[in-house]
Short mmCIF file of C-alpha atoms and ligand atoms in Angstrom, two decimals:
data_model
loop_
_atom_site.label_atom_id
_atom_site.label_comp_id
_atom_site.label_asym_id
_atom_site.label_seq_id
_atom_site.Cartn_x
_atom_site.Cartn_y
_atom_site.Cartn_z
CA MET A 1 27.91 -14.98 4.37
CA LEU A 2 27.38 -15.48 0.64
CA ARG A 3 30.47 -14.42 -1.28
CA ILE A 4 29.67 -13.75 -4.90
CA GLN A 5 32.33 -13.64 -7.59
CA ASN A 6 32.64 -12.47 -11.15
CA PHE A 7 32.68 -15.14 -13.87
CA ILE A 8 35.19 -14.20 -16.57
CA GLY A 9 36.65 -16.56 -19.16
CA GLY A 10 35.14 -19.58 -17.35
CA THR A 11 36.82 -18.68 -14.02
CA PHE A 12 35.44 -17.21 -10.83
CA SER A 13 37.27 -14.19 -9.47
CA ASP A 14 36.91 -11.17 -7.21
CA ALA A 15 37.03 -7.62 -8.56
CA ALA A 16 40.55 -6.67 -9.65
CA SER A 17 40.43 -3.84 -7.13
CA GLN A 18 39.36 -6.38 -4.39
CA ARG A 19 36.64 -3.93 -3.48
CA CYS A 20 33.25 -5.35 -2.38
CA LEU A 21 29.71 -4.21 -1.97
CA ASP A 22 27.26 -5.44 0.71
CA ASN A 23 24.42 -7.65 -0.35
CA ILE A 24 21.32 -7.00 1.78
CA ASP A 25 18.49 -9.35 2.54
CA PRO A 26 15.38 -7.16 2.32
CA SER A 27 13.30 -9.44 4.52
CA SER A 28 15.54 -8.76 7.45
CA GLY A 29 17.37 -5.57 6.45
CA GLU A 30 20.63 -7.35 7.22
CA VAL A 31 23.78 -7.68 5.17
CA TYR A 32 24.07 -11.37 4.22
CA GLY A 33 26.75 -11.36 1.55
CA ALA A 34 29.27 -9.45 -0.51
CA ILE A 35 29.62 -8.89 -4.20
CA PRO A 36 32.48 -7.64 -6.36
CA ASP A 37 32.48 -3.92 -6.84
CA SER A 38 33.79 -4.27 -10.46
CA ASP A 39 34.95 -1.47 -12.66
CA GLN A 40 36.37 -0.97 -16.10
CA THR A 41 39.36 -3.21 -15.42
CA ASP A 42 37.04 -6.17 -14.77
CA VAL A 43 34.85 -5.26 -17.80
CA GLY A 44 37.94 -4.99 -19.86
CA LEU A 45 39.02 -8.49 -18.82
CA ALA A 46 35.44 -9.80 -19.50
CA TYR A 47 35.49 -8.17 -22.94
CA LYS A 48 38.84 -9.78 -23.71
CA ALA A 49 37.60 -13.20 -22.74
CA ALA A 50 34.41 -12.77 -24.77
CA ALA A 51 36.32 -11.53 -27.82
CA GLU A 52 38.71 -14.49 -27.70
CA ALA A 53 35.73 -16.91 -27.45
CA PHE A 54 33.79 -15.31 -30.30
CA ASP A 55 35.53 -16.88 -33.29
CA SER A 56 35.02 -20.45 -32.23
CA TRP A 57 31.57 -19.88 -30.72
CA ARG A 58 30.22 -18.30 -33.90
CA GLN A 59 31.36 -21.35 -35.82
CA THR A 60 29.60 -23.91 -33.63
CA THR A 61 26.70 -25.64 -35.38
CA LEU A 62 23.19 -24.64 -34.47
CA ASP A 63 22.74 -28.09 -33.13
CA GLN A 64 25.67 -27.78 -30.73
CA ARG A 65 24.43 -24.35 -29.46
CA SER A 66 20.92 -25.66 -29.13
CA LYS A 67 22.08 -28.72 -27.08
CA ILE A 68 23.95 -26.55 -24.65
CA LEU A 69 21.03 -24.19 -24.21
CA LEU A 70 18.66 -27.04 -23.61
CA THR A 71 21.09 -28.55 -21.05
CA ILE A 72 21.18 -25.19 -19.23
CA ALA A 73 17.40 -25.23 -19.17
CA ASP A 74 17.35 -28.75 -17.70
CA LEU A 75 19.93 -27.88 -15.04
CA ILE A 76 17.89 -24.79 -14.04
CA ASP A 77 14.92 -27.07 -13.59
CA GLU A 78 16.98 -29.55 -11.54
CA GLN A 79 18.23 -26.72 -9.24
CA ALA A 80 14.85 -24.89 -9.11
CA GLN A 81 14.51 -25.13 -5.34
CA GLU A 82 17.94 -23.70 -4.70
CA LEU A 83 17.62 -21.03 -7.25
CA ALA A 84 14.18 -19.97 -5.97
CA ARG A 85 15.45 -19.80 -2.38
CA ALA A 86 18.31 -17.64 -3.52
CA GLU A 87 15.95 -15.33 -5.57
CA SER A 88 13.54 -14.97 -2.75
CA LYS A 89 16.19 -14.12 -0.21
CA ASP A 90 17.96 -11.68 -2.52
CA ASN A 91 14.82 -9.85 -3.77
CA GLY A 92 12.33 -10.27 -1.00
CA LYS A 93 9.70 -11.87 -3.31
CA PRO A 94 7.65 -14.74 -1.92
CA LEU A 95 9.39 -18.05 -2.32
CA LYS A 96 6.35 -19.63 -3.91
CA LEU A 97 6.34 -16.90 -6.60
CA ALA A 98 10.04 -17.53 -7.33
CA LEU A 99 9.32 -21.18 -7.56
CA SER A 100 6.22 -20.86 -9.77
CA VAL A 101 7.23 -17.91 -11.97
CA ASP A 102 10.79 -16.66 -11.92
CA ILE A 103 12.78 -19.88 -12.11
CA PRO A 104 10.55 -21.85 -14.49
CA ARG A 105 10.61 -18.83 -16.78
CA ALA A 106 14.44 -18.70 -16.67
CA ALA A 107 14.52 -22.30 -17.76
CA ALA A 108 11.89 -21.59 -20.45
CA ASN A 109 13.98 -18.78 -21.85
CA PHE A 110 16.87 -21.12 -22.48
CA ARG A 111 14.65 -23.91 -23.77
CA PHE A 112 12.71 -21.54 -26.04
CA PHE A 113 15.84 -20.03 -27.67
CA GLY A 114 17.54 -23.45 -27.74
CA HIS A 115 14.70 -24.47 -30.04
CA ALA A 116 14.13 -21.08 -31.84
CA ILE A 117 17.70 -20.90 -33.17
CA THR A 118 17.11 -24.14 -35.03
CA GLN A 119 14.07 -22.60 -36.75
CA PHE A 120 15.55 -19.12 -37.45
CA ALA A 121 15.72 -18.38 -41.19
CA SER A 122 16.47 -15.49 -43.39
CA GLU A 123 14.91 -14.12 -46.54
CA SER A 124 15.95 -14.44 -50.23
CA HIS A 125 14.78 -12.22 -53.05
CA GLU A 126 15.08 -13.29 -56.65
CA SER A 127 15.22 -10.25 -59.05
CA THR A 128 13.55 -11.65 -62.09
CA GLY A 129 14.88 -10.31 -65.37
CA GLN A 130 18.10 -9.28 -63.75
CA ASN A 131 19.26 -12.83 -63.16
CA THR A 132 20.15 -12.08 -59.61
CA LEU A 133 19.44 -13.69 -56.30
CA ASN A 134 19.68 -11.64 -53.13
CA PHE A 135 19.84 -13.43 -49.84
CA THR A 136 20.25 -12.18 -46.33
CA LEU A 137 23.03 -13.49 -44.24
CA ARG A 138 22.29 -13.11 -40.55
CA GLN A 139 25.51 -13.06 -38.67
CA PRO A 140 26.26 -12.68 -34.95
CA LEU A 141 27.31 -9.18 -33.92
CA GLY A 142 30.37 -10.15 -31.73
CA VAL A 143 30.62 -9.20 -28.10
CA VAL A 144 27.33 -7.89 -26.73
CA GLY A 145 26.33 -6.31 -23.42
CA CYS A 146 23.33 -7.43 -21.39
CA ILE A 147 22.22 -5.37 -18.42
CA SER A 148 19.14 -6.29 -16.30
CA PRO A 149 17.21 -4.97 -13.33
CA TRP A 150 16.35 -6.34 -9.88
CA ASN A 151 12.65 -7.01 -10.09
CA LEU A 152 12.68 -10.34 -12.01
CA PRO A 153 16.43 -11.04 -11.66
CA LEU A 154 17.03 -14.42 -13.28
CA TYR A 155 13.98 -14.23 -15.45
CA LEU A 156 15.08 -11.03 -17.21
CA PHE A 157 18.86 -11.77 -17.15
CA THR A 158 18.32 -15.03 -19.05
CA TRP A 159 15.75 -13.45 -21.42
CA LYS A 160 18.65 -11.44 -22.92
CA ILE A 161 21.54 -13.93 -22.54
CA ALA A 162 19.79 -16.87 -24.10
CA PRO A 163 19.02 -15.25 -27.46
CA ALA A 164 22.37 -13.50 -27.53
CA ILE A 165 24.40 -16.78 -27.24
CA ALA A 166 21.92 -18.77 -29.30
CA ALA A 167 22.63 -16.35 -32.19
CA GLY A 168 26.36 -16.93 -31.86
CA ASN A 169 27.43 -13.82 -29.90
CA THR A 170 29.55 -13.82 -26.77
CA VAL A 171 28.31 -11.80 -23.82
CA VAL A 172 29.41 -9.50 -21.04
CA ALA A 173 26.49 -9.33 -18.66
CA LYS A 174 25.71 -7.42 -15.52
CA PRO A 175 22.86 -8.20 -13.16
CA SER A 176 21.51 -5.57 -10.77
CA GLU A 177 23.90 -5.10 -7.84
CA VAL A 178 20.77 -5.34 -5.67
CA THR A 179 20.01 -8.93 -6.72
CA PRO A 180 23.16 -10.72 -7.90
CA ALA A 181 22.66 -14.16 -6.32
CA THR A 182 20.95 -16.15 -9.05
CA ALA A 183 23.22 -14.75 -11.83
CA TYR A 184 26.16 -16.13 -9.72
CA LEU A 185 24.44 -19.55 -9.57
CA LEU A 186 23.69 -19.37 -13.30
CA ALA A 187 27.50 -19.10 -13.95
CA GLU A 188 28.01 -22.50 -12.20
CA ILE A 189 25.17 -23.90 -14.24
CA VAL A 190 26.46 -22.85 -17.70
CA GLN A 191 29.88 -24.16 -16.77
CA LYS A 192 28.33 -27.52 -15.83
CA ALA A 193 26.37 -27.46 -19.13
CA GLY A 194 29.53 -27.22 -21.15
CA LEU A 195 29.25 -23.62 -22.42
CA PRO A 196 32.80 -22.84 -23.59
CA PRO A 197 34.77 -20.37 -21.38
CA GLY A 198 34.29 -16.75 -22.37
CA VAL A 199 30.97 -17.19 -24.12
CA LEU A 200 29.16 -15.81 -21.04
CA ASN A 201 31.01 -13.42 -18.72
CA ILE A 202 29.24 -12.08 -15.66
CA VAL A 203 30.55 -8.93 -14.07
CA HIS A 204 28.94 -7.75 -10.80
CA GLY A 205 28.77 -4.26 -9.44
CA THR A 206 27.07 -0.92 -9.64
CA GLY A 207 25.46 0.66 -12.70
CA ASN A 208 27.69 3.67 -12.40
CA SER A 209 30.91 1.68 -12.48
CA ALA A 210 30.51 -1.83 -14.02
CA GLY A 211 27.45 -0.90 -16.04
CA GLN A 212 28.93 2.31 -17.38
CA ALA A 213 32.07 0.49 -18.41
CA ILE A 214 29.99 -1.95 -20.50
CA ILE A 215 27.96 0.69 -22.28
CA GLU A 216 30.99 2.76 -23.13
CA HIS A 217 33.34 -0.09 -24.13
CA PRO A 218 34.27 0.54 -27.77
CA GLY A 219 34.39 -3.20 -28.62
CA ILE A 220 30.90 -4.08 -27.37
CA LYS A 221 28.61 -4.00 -30.37
CA ALA A 222 25.18 -3.96 -28.81
CA ILE A 223 23.49 -3.23 -25.53
CA SER A 224 20.38 -5.03 -24.51
CA PHE A 225 19.06 -3.15 -21.45
CA THR A 226 16.12 -3.51 -19.17
CA GLY A 227 15.56 -0.96 -16.42
CA GLY A 228 14.36 2.54 -15.62
CA THR A 229 13.61 5.13 -18.25
CA LYS A 230 16.22 7.60 -16.88
CA THR A 231 18.94 5.01 -17.10
CA GLY A 232 17.77 4.00 -20.58
CA ALA A 233 18.08 7.65 -21.73
CA HIS A 234 21.56 7.81 -20.34
CA ILE A 235 22.55 4.60 -22.04
CA ALA A 236 21.16 5.90 -25.37
CA ARG A 237 23.16 9.16 -24.97
CA THR A 238 26.37 7.21 -24.34
CA ALA A 239 25.97 4.30 -26.71
CA ALA A 240 24.07 5.72 -29.70
CA PRO A 241 26.94 8.06 -30.78
CA MET A 242 29.17 4.97 -30.72
CA PHE A 243 26.72 3.37 -33.20
CA LYS A 244 25.99 0.41 -30.96
CA LYS A 245 22.74 -1.46 -31.58
CA LEU A 246 20.36 -0.79 -28.72
CA SER A 247 17.38 -2.56 -27.30
CA LEU A 248 15.83 -0.57 -24.36
CA GLU A 249 13.08 -2.11 -22.27
CA LEU A 250 12.14 0.68 -19.88
CA GLY A 251 9.54 1.78 -17.32
CA GLY A 252 5.71 1.67 -17.46
CA LYS A 253 2.64 3.21 -16.05
CA ASN A 254 0.10 0.74 -17.45
CA PRO A 255 -3.64 1.31 -17.47
CA ASN A 256 -6.20 -1.30 -16.45
CA VAL A 257 -9.46 -0.40 -18.17
CA ILE A 258 -12.54 -2.09 -16.75
CA PHE A 259 -15.88 -1.94 -18.63
CA ALA A 260 -19.14 -2.85 -16.91
CA ASP A 261 -19.80 -5.68 -19.51
CA CYS A 262 -16.68 -7.67 -18.40
CA ASP A 263 -16.60 -11.06 -16.64
CA TYR A 264 -16.57 -9.41 -13.26
CA GLN A 265 -15.28 -12.25 -11.06
CA LYS A 266 -12.46 -13.14 -13.42
CA MET A 267 -11.53 -9.46 -13.79
CA LEU A 268 -11.49 -8.99 -9.97
CA ASP A 269 -9.21 -12.02 -9.37
CA VAL A 270 -6.73 -11.09 -12.14
CA THR A 271 -6.75 -7.34 -11.12
CA ILE A 272 -5.56 -8.38 -7.67
CA ARG A 273 -2.61 -10.09 -9.33
CA SER A 274 -1.92 -7.44 -11.91
CA SER A 275 -1.76 -4.82 -9.15
CA PHE A 276 0.24 -6.61 -6.44
CA ALA A 277 2.11 -9.61 -7.81
CA ASN A 278 5.81 -9.36 -6.88
CA GLN A 279 4.86 -6.45 -4.54
CA GLY A 280 3.73 -4.50 -7.64
CA GLN A 281 7.34 -4.56 -8.83
CA ILE A 282 6.68 -5.82 -12.31
CA CYS A 283 7.05 -3.40 -15.28
CA LEU A 284 3.69 -4.91 -16.62
CA CYS A 285 1.66 -4.30 -13.46
CA GLY A 286 -1.52 -2.29 -14.12
CA SER A 287 -0.89 0.58 -11.73
CA ARG A 288 -3.76 2.88 -12.93
CA ILE A 289 -7.15 1.27 -12.68
CA PHE A 290 -10.05 2.98 -14.56
CA VAL A 291 -13.51 1.59 -13.97
CA GLU A 292 -16.75 2.36 -15.86
CA ARG A 293 -18.89 4.50 -13.49
CA SER A 294 -21.88 2.07 -13.33
CA ILE A 295 -19.76 -0.53 -11.50
CA PHE A 296 -17.24 1.83 -9.87
CA GLU A 297 -18.63 1.71 -6.32
CA LYS A 298 -19.18 -2.05 -6.41
CA PHE A 299 -15.64 -2.60 -7.73
CA LYS A 300 -14.11 -0.27 -5.20
CA ASN A 301 -15.77 -2.09 -2.25
CA ASP A 302 -14.95 -5.56 -3.48
CA PHE A 303 -11.40 -4.68 -4.58
CA VAL A 304 -10.53 -2.83 -1.38
CA SER A 305 -11.87 -5.58 0.89
CA ARG A 306 -9.95 -8.26 -1.03
CA VAL A 307 -6.71 -6.19 -1.03
CA ALA A 308 -7.06 -5.47 2.76
CA GLN A 309 -6.96 -9.27 3.26
CA LEU A 310 -3.74 -9.86 1.25
CA THR A 311 -1.05 -11.23 3.54
CA VAL A 312 2.26 -9.44 3.94
CA GLY A 313 5.12 -11.27 5.57
CA HIS A 314 8.47 -13.06 5.44
CA PRO A 315 8.95 -14.24 1.82
CA ALA A 316 9.70 -17.82 2.95
CA GLN A 317 6.23 -18.04 4.49
CA ASP A 318 3.00 -18.61 2.54
CA VAL A 319 2.30 -14.91 1.90
CA TYR A 320 0.93 -12.81 -1.00
CA LEU A 321 3.45 -9.97 -0.63
CA GLY A 322 7.03 -10.33 0.63
CA ALA A 323 9.47 -7.55 1.26
CA ILE A 324 10.18 -4.46 -0.91
CA VAL A 325 13.56 -4.90 -2.64
CA SER A 326 15.44 -2.25 -0.67
CA GLU A 327 15.14 0.42 1.94
CA ASP A 328 15.60 3.19 -0.62
CA HIS A 329 12.90 1.83 -2.84
CA ARG A 330 10.48 1.31 0.09
CA ASP A 331 11.05 4.99 1.04
CA LYS A 332 10.46 6.11 -2.52
CA ILE A 333 7.16 4.29 -2.57
CA LEU A 334 6.15 5.89 0.79
CA HIS A 335 7.10 9.30 -0.65
CA TYR A 336 4.65 8.79 -3.59
CA ILE A 337 1.89 7.79 -1.19
CA ALA A 338 2.45 11.08 0.57
CA VAL A 339 2.43 12.97 -2.74
CA ALA A 340 -0.96 11.31 -3.62
CA GLN A 341 -2.44 12.53 -0.39
CA GLU A 342 -1.10 16.04 -0.88
CA GLU A 343 -2.75 16.07 -4.29
CA GLY A 344 -6.16 15.14 -2.82
CA GLY A 345 -5.87 11.33 -3.30
CA ARG A 346 -7.70 9.18 -0.70
CA VAL A 347 -5.96 6.11 0.65
CA LEU A 348 -8.67 3.46 0.71
CA THR A 349 -6.43 0.73 2.17
CA GLY A 350 -2.71 0.38 3.10
CA GLY A 351 -0.43 3.37 2.74
CA HIS A 352 1.86 2.32 5.51
CA LYS A 353 4.84 0.15 6.53
CA VAL A 354 4.21 -3.35 7.89
CA VAL A 355 6.25 -4.65 10.81
CA VAL A 356 6.81 -8.39 10.49
CA GLN A 357 7.46 -10.08 13.86
CA GLY A 358 11.04 -11.37 14.14
CA HIS A 359 12.04 -9.40 11.10
CA GLU A 360 11.42 -5.89 12.27
CA LYS A 361 14.11 -4.30 10.15
CA GLY A 362 12.72 -5.79 6.91
CA PHE A 363 11.25 -3.55 4.20
CA TYR A 364 7.56 -4.33 4.22
CA LEU A 365 4.65 -2.33 2.90
CA ALA A 366 0.93 -2.82 2.95
CA PRO A 367 -0.77 -3.11 -0.45
CA THR A 368 -2.20 0.26 -1.17
CA VAL A 369 -5.23 1.55 -3.10
CA ILE A 370 -5.62 5.25 -3.72
CA GLU A 371 -8.72 6.90 -5.16
CA VAL A 372 -7.53 9.86 -7.18
CA LYS A 373 -9.47 12.76 -8.58
CA ARG A 374 -7.51 13.50 -11.82
CA ALA A 375 -5.88 11.27 -14.41
CA ASP A 376 -3.02 13.69 -14.67
CA CYS A 377 -1.98 13.76 -11.00
CA ARG A 378 1.65 12.85 -10.31
CA VAL A 379 0.94 9.33 -8.96
CA ASN A 380 -0.88 8.67 -12.19
CA GLN A 381 1.91 10.00 -14.27
CA GLU A 382 5.17 8.81 -12.63
CA GLU A 383 6.26 5.24 -12.20
CA ILE A 384 6.09 4.15 -8.52
CA PHE A 385 6.95 0.48 -9.12
CA GLY A 386 5.55 -0.84 -5.85
CA PRO A 387 2.33 -2.17 -4.29
CA VAL A 388 0.33 0.92 -5.01
CA VAL A 389 -2.52 1.33 -7.46
CA THR A 390 -4.88 4.28 -8.17
CA LEU A 391 -8.61 4.12 -8.92
CA MET A 392 -10.74 6.44 -11.02
CA PRO A 393 -14.14 6.12 -12.63
CA PHE A 394 -14.85 6.96 -16.28
CA ASP A 395 -18.00 7.41 -18.33
CA GLY A 396 -17.12 6.75 -21.94
CA GLU A 397 -14.73 4.97 -24.27
CA GLN A 398 -13.08 8.09 -25.62
CA GLU A 399 -12.63 9.51 -22.05
CA VAL A 400 -10.85 6.47 -20.82
CA LEU A 401 -8.71 6.24 -23.93
CA ASN A 402 -7.56 9.76 -23.25
CA TYR A 403 -6.74 8.80 -19.64
CA ALA A 404 -4.94 5.69 -20.73
CA ASN A 405 -2.80 7.43 -23.27
CA ASP A 406 -2.08 10.58 -21.39
CA VAL A 407 1.21 9.45 -19.81
CA PRO A 408 4.79 9.50 -21.03
CA TYR A 409 4.87 5.68 -20.94
CA GLY A 410 3.54 3.03 -23.34
CA LEU A 411 4.46 -0.44 -22.19
CA SER A 412 1.36 -2.49 -21.68
CA ALA A 413 -2.45 -2.17 -21.07
CA SER A 414 -5.26 -4.47 -19.92
CA VAL A 415 -8.88 -4.05 -21.10
CA TRP A 416 -11.77 -5.86 -19.53
CA THR A 417 -14.84 -6.12 -21.79
CA SER A 418 -17.08 -8.69 -23.46
CA ASP A 419 -17.68 -6.51 -26.49
CA LEU A 420 -15.47 -7.80 -29.29
CA ASP A 421 -15.79 -4.61 -31.40
CA ARG A 422 -14.76 -2.53 -28.46
CA SER A 423 -11.79 -4.75 -27.65
CA MET A 424 -10.59 -4.21 -31.20
CA ARG A 425 -11.12 -0.47 -31.09
CA MET A 426 -9.28 -0.26 -27.79
CA SER A 427 -6.39 -2.41 -29.00
CA GLN A 428 -5.96 -0.15 -32.04
CA SER A 429 -6.06 3.11 -30.10
CA ILE A 430 -4.22 2.37 -26.90
CA GLN A 431 -0.58 3.58 -27.01
CA ALA A 432 1.21 0.46 -25.73
CA GLY A 433 3.48 -2.23 -27.02
CA ILE A 434 1.33 -4.99 -25.47
CA VAL A 435 -2.45 -5.03 -24.99
CA TRP A 436 -4.14 -7.72 -22.98
CA ILE A 437 -7.89 -8.25 -23.43
CA ASN A 438 -9.58 -10.00 -20.50
CA THR A 439 -6.29 -11.28 -19.21
CA TRP A 440 -2.88 -10.02 -17.92
CA MET A 441 0.70 -11.13 -18.18
CA ASN A 442 -0.30 -13.93 -20.47
CA ARG A 443 2.94 -14.48 -22.33
CA ASP A 444 3.80 -16.48 -25.40
CA LEU A 445 7.57 -16.26 -25.83
CA ARG A 446 7.25 -16.12 -29.65
CA THR A 447 5.49 -12.68 -29.50
CA PRO A 448 7.21 -9.31 -29.75
CA PHE A 449 7.72 -7.76 -26.34
CA GLY A 450 8.48 -4.10 -25.65
CA GLY A 451 7.15 -0.63 -25.24
CA ILE A 452 6.65 2.65 -27.08
CA LYS A 453 7.20 6.26 -25.95
CA ALA A 454 9.23 6.43 -22.75
CA SER A 455 8.84 2.61 -22.31
CA GLY A 456 11.56 1.89 -24.73
CA VAL A 457 12.87 1.14 -28.12
CA GLY A 458 13.01 -2.24 -29.86
CA ARG A 459 11.37 -5.61 -29.31
CA GLU A 460 12.50 -8.68 -27.45
CA GLY A 461 11.04 -12.12 -27.75
CA GLY A 462 10.84 -14.81 -30.45
CA PHE A 463 12.65 -14.11 -33.69
CA GLU A 464 12.72 -10.30 -32.89
CA ALA A 465 15.38 -11.08 -30.28
CA LEU A 466 17.43 -13.23 -32.75
CA ARG A 467 17.12 -10.43 -35.28
CA PHE A 468 18.38 -7.91 -32.74
CA PHE A 469 21.35 -10.11 -31.96
CA THR A 470 22.36 -10.59 -35.62
CA GLU A 471 23.43 -8.22 -38.32
CA ALA A 472 21.65 -8.58 -41.70
CA LYS A 473 24.00 -8.61 -44.63
CA ASN A 474 22.56 -8.74 -48.18
CA VAL A 475 24.47 -10.88 -50.62
CA CYS A 476 23.59 -10.29 -54.28
CA ILE A 477 24.60 -13.05 -56.81
CA ASN A 478 24.34 -12.58 -60.49
CA TYR A 479 23.76 -16.20 -61.55
CA LYS A 480 24.02 -15.67 -65.34
CA THR A 481 27.61 -16.61 -66.04
CA THR A 482 27.76 -16.21 -69.75
P1 LIG B 501 17.80 0.89 -13.17
O1 LIG B 501 17.63 1.59 -14.48
O2 LIG B 501 18.21 1.59 -11.97
O3 LIG B 501 18.88 -0.28 -13.31
C1 LIG B 501 18.81 -1.35 -14.28
C2 LIG B 501 20.15 -1.89 -14.55
O4 LIG B 501 20.98 -0.86 -15.06
C3 LIG B 501 20.86 -2.32 -13.27
O5 LIG B 501 21.69 -3.47 -13.48
C4 LIG B 501 21.69 -1.10 -12.93
O6 LIG B 501 22.76 -1.39 -12.06
C5 LIG B 501 22.14 -0.72 -14.36
N1 LIG B 501 22.67 0.65 -14.50
C6 LIG B 501 22.36 1.73 -13.76
N2 LIG B 501 23.08 2.78 -14.22
C7 LIG B 501 23.75 2.41 -15.25
C8 LIG B 501 24.66 3.05 -16.15
N3 LIG B 501 25.03 4.30 -16.09
N4 LIG B 501 25.18 2.27 -17.19
C9 LIG B 501 24.85 0.98 -17.30
N5 LIG B 501 24.02 0.30 -16.46
C10 LIG B 501 23.47 1.02 -15.47
O7 LIG B 501 16.45 0.04 -12.96
P2 LIG B 501 16.02 -0.78 -11.68
O8 LIG B 501 17.04 -1.85 -11.48
O9 LIG B 501 15.66 0.11 -10.55
O10 LIG B 501 14.70 -1.51 -12.26
C11 LIG B 501 13.42 -1.02 -12.20
C12 LIG B 501 13.08 -0.43 -13.53
O11 LIG B 501 13.13 -1.39 -14.58
C13 LIG B 501 11.63 0.05 -13.53
O12 LIG B 501 11.61 1.35 -14.13
C14 LIG B 501 10.94 -0.98 -14.36
O13 LIG B 501 9.73 -0.45 -15.07
C15 LIG B 501 11.99 -1.32 -15.33
N6 LIG B 501 11.63 -2.56 -15.91
C16 LIG B 501 11.26 -2.63 -17.24
C17 LIG B 501 10.94 -3.81 -17.85
C18 LIG B 501 10.52 -3.89 -19.28
O14 LIG B 501 10.56 -4.99 -19.83
N7 LIG B 501 10.17 -2.81 -19.96
C19 LIG B 501 10.93 -5.09 -17.06
C20 LIG B 501 11.35 -4.89 -15.71
C21 LIG B 501 11.69 -3.70 -15.22
P3 LIG B 501 22.54 -1.27 -10.49
O15 LIG B 501 21.31 -1.97 -10.12
O16 LIG B 501 23.76 -2.01 -9.97
O17 LIG B 501 22.52 0.18 -10.20
#
């Protein structure tokens, strides 16, 4: 049994209440560990440790911070196998995906911000004629809260923590209670890398208890949150009246728009990935596929026959889809498949549970393609966050733009076309924070990352993240002394 502990002030400990939560392996449906069921007492202790560490951490040189972040990155690389095994078991994702995407990206996050902080600069404005020079001091905020979801556990946890500590803040962080394992291993890594006690504090437990205590703690100056839109709205309601800085990366219902003039084979290969990578549990997955009518039937046949061949199985095996993260989530996805059918949608492949021999109690689902009749049906409007995509034909650019934009969300979009003019027109008109033309999930960590509408507020990535985790103070000097 894996026994996970909190990491507070550089020390590992159980929840003060001694209460624990079960940690379930989604590939077998069995309990394989316990995590602390932390509450406001534990968050209070974590805050105290972070506040005590802040004064000295903020005064470290950029070079000292950078070196520690780069060491953390190297240690993640060294322990990649162990971390990937832990991630795969905890989340149900294929081991090869954890090894090729999640863990390398976690290392890249620390490496990127370890370098970025040495290049971060602020502005100065000389007011000619007034003999004044204004310059912007960018100072760390203090103790900040970082809360992340279960779909890309270490990848998203480190995407927040790395810029926060690079900018000189100290952190109280909470991973999802559903996937706590790699955050626990990260605590050992940061300790080994020489991060001073209290700079990063990791509190495990539920959103309602540990998470809630973080967002309402009066001393925590900012909340960087990635998760569902409903939770994001709740966090905003709680934290905004306390004037905390907020970065909210929320849900998506991303369109994948395919024009007949695209590079067909490349589009087909990437569309398989953008639909079903990580069991479709990536906020950036293209869950609504719109195809120009002249190639709709061909696409439908080719896509469905490729999807029907995707392997589903135990995540440690060489499979395309592993297990869904939890029983509740699997049932929610099945519910949406039923809703689609009630609304007249036609399941072209999948739509059912998969029983994996030897792991009969695991949470497996077949990749599912549903042909829908209307762009505004529920499965096209509400986030399912699983291996389910819808298909619909379209005739013209304006029509598909209406479909693409007619959702509450606005995280990302993919457009497939070889027409440069059209790619620009679509990029300008699609309501999304990220538009990919002829590609998907192609990430440069320097670029701004985030959504509009119900997909969130604020941007992560590159200097945007360092700006979020610092407060700008203008200093105005009158340099004429006589
Ligand atoms: P949730 O919103 O349920 O949870 C996210 C995190 O918030 C978890 O750590 C959760 O804890 C915590 N939490 C829950 N309630 C509270 C609360 N009252 N106060 C503070 N923290 C709380 O999302 P999921 O974990 O289910 O993740 C899936 C969602 O995340 C999807 O909607 C997906 O689109 C979105 N997402 C967005 C991304 C983006 O960049 N825009 C990227 C990845 C995912 P616990 O798990 O313990 O309940």
